PDB file of C-alpha atoms and ligand atoms in Angstrom:
ATOM      1  CA  MET A   1      -0.002  -0.027   0.006  1.00 55.00           C
ATOM      2  CA  GLY A   2       3.040   2.394   0.243  1.00 68.00           C
ATOM      3  CA  ALA A   3       3.989   4.814   2.859  1.00 82.00           C
ATOM      4  CA  PRO A   4       2.104   5.061   6.087  1.00 91.00           C
ATOM      5  CA  LEU A   5      -0.654   7.910   6.368  1.00 95.00           C
ATOM      6  CA  PRO A   6       0.817  11.080   7.808  1.00 95.00           C
ATOM      7  CA  GLN A   7       0.115  11.558  11.540  1.00 95.00           C
ATOM      8  CA  PRO A   8      -2.675  14.074  12.423  1.00 95.00           C
ATOM      9  CA  ARG A   9      -1.591  17.643  12.531  1.00 92.00           C
ATOM     10  CA  SER A  10      -3.469  18.137  15.642  1.00 91.00           C
ATOM     11  CA  ALA A  11      -4.861  16.023  18.592  1.00 89.00           C
ATOM     12  CA  ARG A  12      -8.098  17.720  18.422  1.00 89.00           C
ATOM     13  CA  GLY A  13     -10.711  17.863  15.659  1.00 92.00           C
ATOM     14  CA  PRO A  14     -11.219  15.416  12.711  1.00 97.00           C
ATOM     15  CA  TYR A  15      -8.483  14.210  10.442  1.00 98.00           C
ATOM     16  CA  ARG A  16      -8.861  16.300   7.358  1.00 98.00           C
ATOM     17  CA  VAL A  17      -8.629  14.885   3.882  1.00 98.00           C
ATOM     18  CA  GLY A  18      -8.707  17.176   0.771  1.00 98.00           C
ATOM     19  CA  LEU A  19      -9.214  15.775  -2.701  1.00 99.00           C
ATOM     20  CA  VAL A  20      -7.901  17.857  -5.576  1.00 98.00           C
ATOM     21  CA  CYS A  21      -8.600  17.843  -9.253  1.00 98.00           C
ATOM     22  CA  LEU A  22      -8.565  20.509 -12.113  1.00 98.00           C
ATOM     23  CA  GLY A  23     -12.044  21.934 -12.060  1.00 98.00           C
ATOM     24  CA  ASN A  24     -13.622  20.560  -8.896  1.00 98.00           C
ATOM     25  CA  ILE A  25     -16.714  19.657 -10.774  1.00 98.00           C
ATOM     26  CA  CYS A  26     -16.178  16.130 -11.823  1.00 98.00           C
ATOM     27  CA  ARG A  27     -13.456  13.912 -10.197  1.00 99.00           C
ATOM     28  CA  SER A  28     -12.735  15.339  -6.791  1.00 99.00           C
ATOM     29  CA  PRO A  29     -16.430  16.157  -5.921  1.00 98.00           C
ATOM     30  CA  ILE A  30     -17.265  12.415  -6.944  1.00 99.00           C
ATOM     31  CA  GLY A  31     -14.492  11.406  -4.535  1.00 99.00           C
ATOM     32  CA  GLU A  32     -15.778  13.777  -1.758  1.00 99.00           C
ATOM     33  CA  VAL A  33     -19.282  12.320  -2.037  1.00 98.00           C
ATOM     34  CA  VAL A  34     -18.265   8.621  -2.121  1.00 99.00           C
ATOM     35  CA  LEU A  35     -15.478   8.890   0.559  1.00 98.00           C
ATOM     36  CA  THR A  36     -17.843  10.783   2.854  1.00 98.00           C
ATOM     37  CA  ASP A  37     -20.471   8.091   2.306  1.00 98.00           C
ATOM     38  CA  ARG A  38     -18.050   5.263   2.974  1.00 98.00           C
ATOM     39  CA  LEU A  39     -16.677   6.926   6.184  1.00 98.00           C
ATOM     40  CA  ALA A  40     -20.059   7.266   7.457  1.00 97.00           C
ATOM     41  CA  ASP A  41     -20.747   3.472   6.785  1.00 97.00           C
ATOM     42  CA  ALA A  42     -17.542   2.827   8.770  1.00 97.00           C
ATOM     43  CA  GLY A  43     -18.617   4.886  11.733  1.00 96.00           C
ATOM     44  CA  LEU A  44     -15.888   7.486  10.885  1.00 97.00           C
ATOM     45  CA  ALA A  45     -18.030  10.325  10.104  1.00 97.00           C
ATOM     46  CA  GLN A  46     -16.984  12.385  13.127  1.00 95.00           C
ATOM     47  CA  THR A  47     -13.293  11.203  12.757  1.00 97.00           C
ATOM     48  CA  VAL A  48     -12.547  12.202   9.169  1.00 98.00           C
ATOM     49  CA  GLU A  49     -13.661  15.020   7.232  1.00 98.00           C
ATOM     50  CA  VAL A  50     -13.547  15.234   3.493  1.00 98.00           C
ATOM     51  CA  ARG A  51     -13.422  18.403   1.189  1.00 98.00           C
ATOM     52  CA  SER A  52     -12.491  18.889  -2.435  1.00 98.00           C
ATOM     53  CA  CYS A  53     -11.096  21.728  -4.573  1.00 98.00           C
ATOM     54  CA  GLY A  54      -9.694  22.161  -8.031  1.00 98.00           C
ATOM     55  CA  THR A  55      -6.427  23.845  -9.038  1.00 98.00           C
ATOM     56  CA  GLY A  56      -8.243  25.847 -11.742  1.00 97.00           C
ATOM     57  CA  GLU A  57     -10.563  28.852 -11.135  1.00 98.00           C
ATOM     58  CA  TRP A  58     -13.148  28.469 -14.162  1.00 98.00           C
ATOM     59  CA  HIS A  59     -15.841  26.697 -12.110  1.00 98.00           C
ATOM     60  CA  ILE A  60     -15.774  28.443  -8.633  1.00 98.00           C
ATOM     61  CA  GLY A  61     -19.235  28.383  -7.181  1.00 98.00           C
ATOM     62  CA  ASN A  62     -20.602  26.032  -9.571  1.00 98.00           C
ATOM     63  CA  PRO A  63     -22.386  22.865  -8.859  1.00 98.00           C
ATOM     64  CA  MET A  64     -21.163  19.509  -9.930  1.00 98.00           C
ATOM     65  CA  ASP A  65     -20.860  18.880 -13.819  1.00 98.00           C
ATOM     66  CA  ARG A  66     -24.431  17.405 -14.704  1.00 98.00           C
ATOM     67  CA  ARG A  67     -22.879  14.154 -16.089  1.00 98.00           C
ATOM     68  CA  ALA A  68     -20.898  13.640 -12.835  1.00 98.00           C
ATOM     69  CA  ALA A  69     -24.100  14.407 -10.858  1.00 98.00           C
ATOM     70  CA  ALA A  70     -26.223  12.095 -12.834  1.00 98.00           C
ATOM     71  CA  THR A  71     -23.755   9.289 -12.544  1.00 98.00           C
ATOM     72  CA  LEU A  72     -23.796   9.825  -8.700  1.00 98.00           C
ATOM     73  CA  ARG A  73     -27.585   9.947  -8.551  1.00 98.00           C
ATOM     74  CA  THR A  74     -28.012   6.793 -10.667  1.00 98.00           C
ATOM     75  CA  ALA A  75     -25.619   5.101  -8.008  1.00 98.00           C
ATOM     76  CA  GLY A  76     -27.833   6.363  -5.145  1.00 98.00           C
ATOM     77  CA  TYR A  77     -25.626   9.311  -3.882  1.00 98.00           C
ATOM     78  CA  ASP A  78     -26.655  12.847  -3.364  1.00 98.00           C
ATOM     79  CA  PRO A  79     -24.501  15.279  -5.386  1.00 98.00           C
ATOM     80  CA  SER A  80     -26.665  18.358  -4.768  1.00 98.00           C
ATOM     81  CA  ARG A  81     -24.664  20.117  -2.069  1.00 98.00           C
ATOM     82  CA  HIS A  82     -21.421  20.525  -3.912  1.00 98.00           C
ATOM     83  CA  ARG A  83     -20.195  24.076  -5.075  1.00 98.00           C
ATOM     84  CA  ALA A  84     -16.823  24.203  -6.647  1.00 98.00           C
ATOM     85  CA  GLN A  85     -13.875  25.914  -4.909  1.00 98.00           C
ATOM     86  CA  GLN A  86     -10.199  26.618  -5.801  1.00 98.00           C
ATOM     87  CA  LEU A  87      -7.162  25.525  -4.086  1.00 97.00           C
ATOM     88  CA  HIS A  88      -5.520  28.182  -1.962  1.00 94.00           C
ATOM     89  CA  PRO A  89      -2.344  28.190   0.011  1.00 92.00           C
ATOM     90  CA  GLY A  90      -4.294  27.673   3.318  1.00 93.00           C
ATOM     91  CA  TRP A  91      -5.042  24.079   2.361  1.00 95.00           C
ATOM     92  CA  PHE A  92      -1.542  23.123   3.024  1.00 93.00           C
ATOM     93  CA  ASP A  93      -1.972  24.088   6.674  1.00 91.00           C
ATOM     94  CA  GLU A  94      -5.637  22.999   7.039  1.00 94.00           C
ATOM     95  CA  PHE A  95      -5.403  19.401   5.654  1.00 96.00           C
ATOM     96  CA  ASP A  96      -3.744  16.299   7.099  1.00 96.00           C
ATOM     97  CA  LEU A  97      -3.726  14.624   3.643  1.00 97.00           C
ATOM     98  CA  LEU A  98      -4.029  16.088   0.218  1.00 97.00           C
ATOM     99  CA  LEU A  99      -4.853  13.439  -2.463  1.00 98.00           C
ATOM    100  CA  ALA A 100      -4.518  14.387  -6.142  1.00 98.00           C
ATOM    101  CA  MET A 101      -6.760  12.635  -8.646  1.00 98.00           C
ATOM    102  CA  ASP A 102      -4.015  12.570 -11.333  1.00 98.00           C
ATOM    103  CA  ARG A 103      -0.436  13.289 -11.857  1.00 98.00           C
ATOM    104  CA  HIS A 104      -1.004  16.700 -13.224  1.00 98.00           C
ATOM    105  CA  ASN A 105      -2.886  17.673 -10.303  1.00 98.00           C
ATOM    106  CA  LEU A 106      -0.187  16.215  -8.081  1.00 96.00           C
ATOM    107  CA  ALA A 107       2.480  18.254  -9.988  1.00 95.00           C
ATOM    108  CA  ASP A 108       0.354  21.335  -9.484  1.00 96.00           C
ATOM    109  CA  LEU A 109      -0.068  20.858  -5.916  1.00 95.00           C
ATOM    110  CA  LEU A 110       3.739  20.293  -5.350  1.00 92.00           C
ATOM    111  CA  ALA A 111       4.530  23.333  -7.377  1.00 90.00           C
ATOM    112  CA  VAL A 112       2.249  25.587  -5.138  1.00 86.00           C
ATOM    113  CA  GLY A 113       3.184  24.283  -1.701  1.00 81.00           C
ATOM    114  CA  PRO A 114       3.614  23.259   0.965  1.00 74.00           C
ATOM    115  CA  PRO A 115       5.193  26.407   2.739  1.00 63.00           C
ATOM    116  CA  ASP A 116       8.271  25.642   4.705  1.00 61.00           C
ATOM    117  CA  GLY A 117       7.315  23.929   7.897  1.00 51.00           C
ATOM    118  CA  ALA A 118       3.750  22.839   6.810  1.00 51.00           C
ATOM    119  CA  GLY A 119       4.608  19.169   7.264  1.00 53.00           C
ATOM    120  CA  GLY A 120       6.284  18.117   4.114  1.00 62.00           C
ATOM    121  CA  HIS A 121       5.326  16.364   1.077  1.00 74.00           C
ATOM    122  CA  ASP A 122       4.134  12.984   2.714  1.00 88.00           C
ATOM    123  CA  ARG A 123       0.740  14.794   3.093  1.00 94.00           C
ATOM    124  CA  ILE A 124       0.495  15.384  -0.677  1.00 95.00           C
ATOM    125  CA  ARG A 125      -0.042  12.037  -2.487  1.00 96.00           C
ATOM    126  CA  LEU A 126      -2.014  10.518  -5.343  1.00 98.00           C
ATOM    127  CA  PHE A 127      -5.606   9.453  -4.545  1.00 98.00           C
ATOM    128  CA  ARG A 128      -5.105   6.112  -6.352  1.00 98.00           C
ATOM    129  CA  GLU A 129      -2.123   5.182  -4.344  1.00 98.00           C
ATOM    130  CA  PHE A 130      -4.813   3.445  -2.157  1.00 98.00           C
ATOM    131  CA  ASP A 131      -6.478   1.670  -5.191  1.00 98.00           C
ATOM    132  CA  PRO A 132      -6.488  -2.109  -4.161  1.00 98.00           C
ATOM    133  CA  ASP A 133      -6.702  -3.412  -7.731  1.00 97.00           C
ATOM    134  CA  ASP A 134      -4.437  -1.214  -9.673  1.00 96.00           C
ATOM    135  CA  PRO A 135      -2.491   1.219  -7.356  1.00 97.00           C
ATOM    136  CA  GLY A 136      -0.738   4.318  -8.432  1.00 97.00           C
ATOM    137  CA  GLY A 137      -2.523   5.406 -11.559  1.00 97.00           C
ATOM    138  CA  ASP A 138      -4.381   8.428 -12.503  1.00 98.00           C
ATOM    139  CA  VAL A 139      -8.174   8.968 -12.139  1.00 98.00           C
ATOM    140  CA  PRO A 140      -8.664  10.038 -15.774  1.00 98.00           C
ATOM    141  CA  ASP A 141     -10.300  13.273 -16.587  1.00 98.00           C
ATOM    142  CA  PRO A 142     -13.699  12.540 -17.885  1.00 98.00           C
ATOM    143  CA  TYR A 143     -14.653  16.180 -18.827  1.00 98.00           C
ATOM    144  CA  TYR A 144     -14.209  15.991 -22.538  1.00 97.00           C
ATOM    145  CA  GLY A 145     -15.415  12.488 -23.020  1.00 96.00           C
ATOM    146  CA  GLY A 146     -18.735  10.399 -22.856  1.00 95.00           C
ATOM    147  CA  PRO A 147     -20.778   9.150 -19.938  1.00 95.00           C
ATOM    148  CA  GLU A 148     -18.702   6.078 -19.711  1.00 97.00           C
ATOM    149  CA  GLY A 149     -15.859   7.957 -18.601  1.00 98.00           C
ATOM    150  CA  PHE A 150     -17.834   9.064 -15.425  1.00 98.00           C
ATOM    151  CA  GLU A 151     -18.743   5.355 -14.880  1.00 98.00           C
ATOM    152  CA  GLU A 152     -15.161   4.459 -15.035  1.00 98.00           C
ATOM    153  CA  VAL A 153     -14.237   7.236 -12.585  1.00 98.00           C
ATOM    154  CA  LEU A 154     -16.969   6.241 -10.114  1.00 98.00           C
ATOM    155  CA  GLY A 155     -15.847   2.542 -10.133  1.00 98.00           C
ATOM    156  CA  MET A 156     -12.157   3.626  -9.407  1.00 98.00           C
ATOM    157  CA  VAL A 157     -13.230   6.129  -6.777  1.00 98.00           C
ATOM    158  CA  GLU A 158     -15.539   3.549  -5.009  1.00 98.00           C
ATOM    159  CA  ARG A 159     -12.957   0.742  -4.608  1.00 98.00           C
ATOM    160  CA  THR A 160     -10.220   3.161  -3.680  1.00 98.00           C
ATOM    161  CA  ALA A 161     -12.430   4.968  -1.120  1.00 98.00           C
ATOM    162  CA  GLU A 162     -13.224   1.689   0.416  1.00 98.00           C
ATOM    163  CA  SER A 163      -9.584   0.877   0.881  1.00 98.00           C
ATOM    164  CA  LEU A 164      -8.648   4.339   2.045  1.00 98.00           C
ATOM    165  CA  VAL A 165     -11.367   4.051   4.755  1.00 98.00           C
ATOM    166  CA  GLN A 166      -9.870   0.873   6.051  1.00 97.00           C
ATOM    167  CA  GLU A 167      -6.416   2.512   6.167  1.00 97.00           C
ATOM    168  CA  LEU A 168      -7.765   5.545   7.893  1.00 98.00           C
ATOM    169  CA  GLY A 169      -9.687   3.425  10.420  1.00 97.00           C
ATOM    170  CA  ARG A 170      -6.642   1.460  11.309  1.00 96.00           C
ATOM    171  CA  HIS A 171      -4.455   4.606  11.373  1.00 95.00           C
ATOM    172  CA  LEU A 172      -6.781   6.823  13.525  1.00 94.00           C
ATOM    173  CA  GLY A 173      -8.400   3.996  15.551  1.00 85.00           C
ATOM    174  CA  ARG A 174      -4.967   2.984  16.685  1.00 50.00           C
ATOM    175  CA  THR A 175      -3.357   6.401  17.048  1.00 47.00           C
ATOM    176  CA  HIS A 176      -6.183   8.429  18.335  1.00 51.00           C
ATOM    177  CA  GLY A 177      -9.022   6.406  19.499  1.00 45.00           C
ATOM    178  CA  ARG A 178     -11.474   8.518  17.649  1.00 48.00           C
ATOM    179  CA  HIS A 179     -13.379   5.887  15.905  1.00 48.00           C
ATOM    180  CA  ASP A 180     -17.050   6.802  16.280  1.00 49.00           C
ATOM    181  CA  PRO A 181     -19.103   3.662  16.994  1.00 48.00           C
ATOM    182  CA  HIS A 182     -22.309   5.670  17.049  1.00 49.00           C
ATOM    183  CA  GLY A 183     -21.713   7.094  13.474  1.00 45.00           C
ATOM    184  CA  HIS A 184     -24.856   7.505  11.470  1.00 47.00           C
ATOM    185  CA  PRO A 185     -25.331   5.030   8.622  1.00 48.00           C
ATOM    186  CA  SER A 186     -25.043   6.240   5.143  1.00 48.00           C
ATOM    187  CA  SER A 187     -27.982   8.151   3.684  1.00 47.00           C
ATOM    188  CA  ARG A 188     -27.296   6.607   0.373  1.00 54.00           C
ATOM    189  CA  THR A 189     -30.675   5.407  -0.891  1.00 47.00           C
ATOM    190  CA  ALA A 190     -29.294   2.708  -3.061  1.00 46.00           C
ATOM    191  CA  ARG A 191     -27.933   0.957   0.089  1.00 44.00           C
ATOM    192  CA  HIS A 192     -31.559   0.346   1.342  1.00 35.00           C
ATOM    193  CA  GLY A 193     -32.783  -0.889  -1.925  1.00 35.00           C
ATOM    194  CA  PRO A 194     -31.952  -3.807  -4.247  1.00 37.00           C
ATOM    195  CA  ARG A 195     -28.516  -3.417  -5.796  1.00 34.00           C
TER     196      ARG A 195
HETATM  197  P1  4NP B   1     -12.314  17.648 -13.057  1.00 82.77           P
HETATM  198  O1  4NP B   1     -12.727  17.833 -14.703  1.00 82.77           O
HETATM  199  O2  4NP B   1     -10.933  18.149 -12.913  1.00 82.77           O
HETATM  200  O3  4NP B   1     -12.384  16.255 -12.746  1.00 82.77           O
HETATM  201  O4  4NP B   1     -13.395  18.632 -12.357  1.00 82.77           O
HETATM  202  C1  4NP B   1     -12.604  18.996 -15.392  1.00 82.77           C
HETATM  203  C2  4NP B   1     -13.567  19.972 -15.209  1.00 82.77           C
HETATM  204  C3  4NP B   1     -13.360  21.206 -15.911  1.00 82.77           C
HETATM  205  C4  4NP B   1     -12.284  21.303 -16.898  1.00 82.77           C
HETATM  206  C5  4NP B   1     -11.291  20.292 -17.025  1.00 82.77           C
HETATM  207  C6  4NP B   1     -11.585  19.148 -16.150  1.00 82.77           C
HETATM  208  N1  4NP B   1     -12.261  22.472 -17.715  1.00 82.77           N
HETATM  209  O5  4NP B   1     -11.249  22.525 -18.468  1.00 82.77           O
HETATM  210  O6  4NP B   1     -12.950  23.432 -17.515  1.00 82.77           O
END
C-alpha cells in the first residue's frame, strides 16, 4: 500500500482529507461524496472530514458537472450540495492529507506548496495510491469524454475509497481512539434498495 498515512496535525478535531482535481466539478467532488459516504458507513463520520477543490478557477461556485451528478444519482448518492472551490495556500496548513486525482494535479499541488514547515510532502499524494486493484494510476479526466468516462471514474473512486477508509480506520483508531461507534449509517438510498 505504500507509505504510512501522515500523523494528524492536531490531537483535536477531525483528520482532514482534501481531494484535488483540475476543475472541482467532476473527479474530486465524486471522490468527496463517495468517501464521505463510506466513512459514515464505517462509523468514521466524526473522525475524518473530506473536502475537495480544483487547481483551476473556471468553475468556482458552480455545482457539479451534470454528467458527474447524474452518475452519482444513478448510483444512489446525493451530489446536490457541492459547490466548486479553488485550491488556496491555506489548504496546505489545514489538511492532514491532500490527495490528487491525477499526476498533473499532483504536480500542480507540489508546485504551489507546501510552505516551509507545513508538514512536508508526505501529506501530498495520489488518490489512487490506495487503489487495491491497480495502485498508483491516475483517475482519468472525464470532462471531454462521454458518460462511460464518468462510470469508470466512479468505479475507481468507490474501490479506492473503501480501501482508504480501511487505512484511515486502522491509522486513526490506533493512534487517536477517535473511532465513532455511533456514527450514522449512510444516507445513500441505493444501500437500502436492491442493488
Ligand atoms: P475535473 O474535470 O478536474 O475532474 O473537475 C474537469 C472539469 C473542467 C475542466 C477540466 C477538467 N475544464 O477544462 O473546464
